[in-house]
GROMACS .gro file of C-alpha atoms in nm:
model
  113
    1UNK     CA    1  -7.790 -14.954   5.318
    2UNK     CA    2  -7.522 -14.847   5.076
    3UNK     CA    3  -7.283 -14.556   5.138
    4UNK     CA    4  -7.493 -14.310   4.939
    5UNK     CA    5  -7.806 -14.391   5.137
    6UNK     CA    6  -7.614 -14.354   5.463
    7UNK     CA    7  -7.486 -14.010   5.359
    8UNK     CA    8  -7.834 -13.897   5.259
    9UNK     CA    9  -7.975 -14.016   5.590
   10UNK     CA   10  -7.695 -13.844   5.783
   11UNK     CA   11  -7.755 -13.521   5.587
   12UNK     CA   12  -8.131 -13.534   5.653
   13UNK     CA   13  -8.076 -13.590   6.025
   14UNK     CA   14  -7.831 -13.299   6.042
   15UNK     CA   15  -8.074 -13.074   5.857
   16UNK     CA   16  -8.364 -13.174   6.082
   17UNK     CA   17  -8.160 -13.104   6.394
   18UNK     CA   18  -8.073 -12.753   6.274
   19UNK     CA   19  -8.286 -12.472   6.416
   20UNK     CA   20  -8.222 -12.198   6.160
   21UNK     CA   21  -8.372 -12.144   5.814
   22UNK     CA   22  -8.053 -12.239   5.628
   23UNK     CA   23  -7.759 -12.447   5.745
   24UNK     CA   24  -7.457 -12.232   5.657
   25UNK     CA   25  -7.087 -12.284   5.600
   26UNK     CA   26  -6.905 -12.593   5.489
   27UNK     CA   27  -7.138 -12.816   5.687
   28UNK     CA   28  -7.436 -12.671   5.500
   29UNK     CA   29  -7.249 -12.721   5.177
   30UNK     CA   30  -7.205 -13.096   5.220
   31UNK     CA   31  -7.562 -13.136   5.350
   32UNK     CA   32  -7.722 -12.952   5.057
   33UNK     CA   33  -7.489 -13.107   4.799
   34UNK     CA   34  -7.582 -13.450   4.929
   35UNK     CA   35  -7.956 -13.381   4.939
   36UNK     CA   36  -7.946 -13.208   4.599
   37UNK     CA   37  -7.844 -13.539   4.441
   38UNK     CA   38  -8.166 -13.696   4.571
   39UNK     CA   39  -8.410 -13.408   4.521
   40UNK     CA   40  -8.266 -13.117   4.320
   41UNK     CA   41  -8.585 -12.908   4.315
   42UNK     CA   42  -8.625 -12.914   4.692
   43UNK     CA   43  -8.265 -12.820   4.772
   44UNK     CA   44  -8.153 -12.611   4.473
   45UNK     CA   45  -8.208 -12.272   4.633
   46UNK     CA   46  -8.037 -12.354   4.960
   47UNK     CA   47  -7.742 -12.516   4.784
   48UNK     CA   48  -7.701 -12.211   4.558
   49UNK     CA   49  -7.735 -11.982   4.860
   50UNK     CA   50  -7.465 -12.162   5.059
   51UNK     CA   51  -7.233 -12.176   4.757
   52UNK     CA   52  -7.269 -11.802   4.700
   53UNK     CA   53  -7.220 -11.731   5.068
   54UNK     CA   54  -6.900 -11.935   5.082
   55UNK     CA   55  -6.767 -11.770   4.768
   56UNK     CA   56  -6.804 -11.433   4.942
   57UNK     CA   57  -6.708 -11.509   5.302
   58UNK     CA   58  -6.470 -11.803   5.314
   59UNK     CA   59  -6.127 -11.685   5.433
   60UNK     CA   60  -5.969 -11.980   5.251
   61UNK     CA   61  -6.098 -11.844   4.919
   62UNK     CA   62  -6.010 -11.478   4.972
   63UNK     CA   63  -5.713 -11.495   4.734
   64UNK     CA   64  -5.837 -11.772   4.504
   65UNK     CA   65  -6.063 -11.616   4.239
   66UNK     CA   66  -6.071 -11.941   4.040
   67UNK     CA   67  -6.210 -12.130   4.340
   68UNK     CA   68  -6.465 -11.857   4.403
   69UNK     CA   69  -6.564 -11.870   4.038
   70UNK     CA   70  -6.606 -12.249   4.055
   71UNK     CA   71  -6.840 -12.215   4.353
   72UNK     CA   72  -7.041 -11.948   4.174
   73UNK     CA   73  -7.065 -12.160   3.861
   74UNK     CA   74  -7.195 -12.448   4.072
   75UNK     CA   75  -7.443 -12.207   4.233
   76UNK     CA   76  -7.560 -12.102   3.888
   77UNK     CA   77  -7.605 -12.463   3.784
   78UNK     CA   78  -7.799 -12.541   4.101
   79UNK     CA   79  -8.022 -12.236   4.063
   80UNK     CA   80  -8.138 -12.368   3.725
   81UNK     CA   81  -8.322 -12.638   3.923
   82UNK     CA   82  -8.527 -12.394   4.130
   83UNK     CA   83  -8.891 -12.477   4.052
   84UNK     CA   84  -9.097 -12.234   3.844
   85UNK     CA   85  -9.348 -12.188   4.127
   86UNK     CA   86  -9.081 -12.095   4.383
   87UNK     CA   87  -9.091 -11.751   4.549
   88UNK     CA   88  -8.944 -11.461   4.353
   89UNK     CA   89  -8.648 -11.418   4.588
   90UNK     CA   90  -8.535 -11.770   4.499
   91UNK     CA   91  -8.543 -11.691   4.129
   92UNK     CA   92  -8.325 -11.385   4.191
   93UNK     CA   93  -8.043 -11.622   4.293
   94UNK     CA   94  -7.954 -11.670   3.926
   95UNK     CA   95  -7.927 -11.295   3.862
   96UNK     CA   96  -7.708 -11.238   4.167
   97UNK     CA   97  -7.482 -11.530   4.079
   98UNK     CA   98  -7.433 -11.413   3.721
   99UNK     CA   99  -7.353 -11.063   3.847
  100UNK     CA  100  -7.089 -11.201   4.081
  101UNK     CA  101  -6.933 -11.411   3.807
  102UNK     CA  102  -6.912 -11.106   3.579
  103UNK     CA  103  -6.744 -10.907   3.857
  104UNK     CA  104  -6.481 -11.179   3.911
  105UNK     CA  105  -6.416 -11.196   3.538
  106UNK     CA  106  -6.387 -10.817   3.522
  107UNK     CA  107  -6.134 -10.815   3.807
  108UNK     CA  108  -5.935 -11.095   3.648
  109UNK     CA  109  -5.929 -10.901   3.322
  110UNK     CA  110  -5.802 -10.589   3.498
  111UNK     CA  111  -5.534 -10.788   3.681
  112UNK     CA  112  -5.414 -10.936   3.353
  113UNK     CA  113  -5.359 -10.595   3.194
   0.00000   0.00000   0.00000
């Protein structure tokens, strides 16, 4: 096994041992980022969800709008891989992410004035 395969296996085991619908926080972030590389369509929504969640709730990012924006841009990129036959609430991820990005840009524009 190479390192990538080991990480994918570790991520799958962690995900299988989790009892909730979505694995949250930074642990969820590395799990879904890892699994997204192998199967983007299966993990796009959950990766985008965790990225958006961290951009909103992470205390380390509270005063770093550029870092929050980077997470939201990654969430937007991931949400482009959500399959066409996915439930409607998954497709709304893109709209919510774009709205958040616009709000950050608006705040940055006001701060620069």
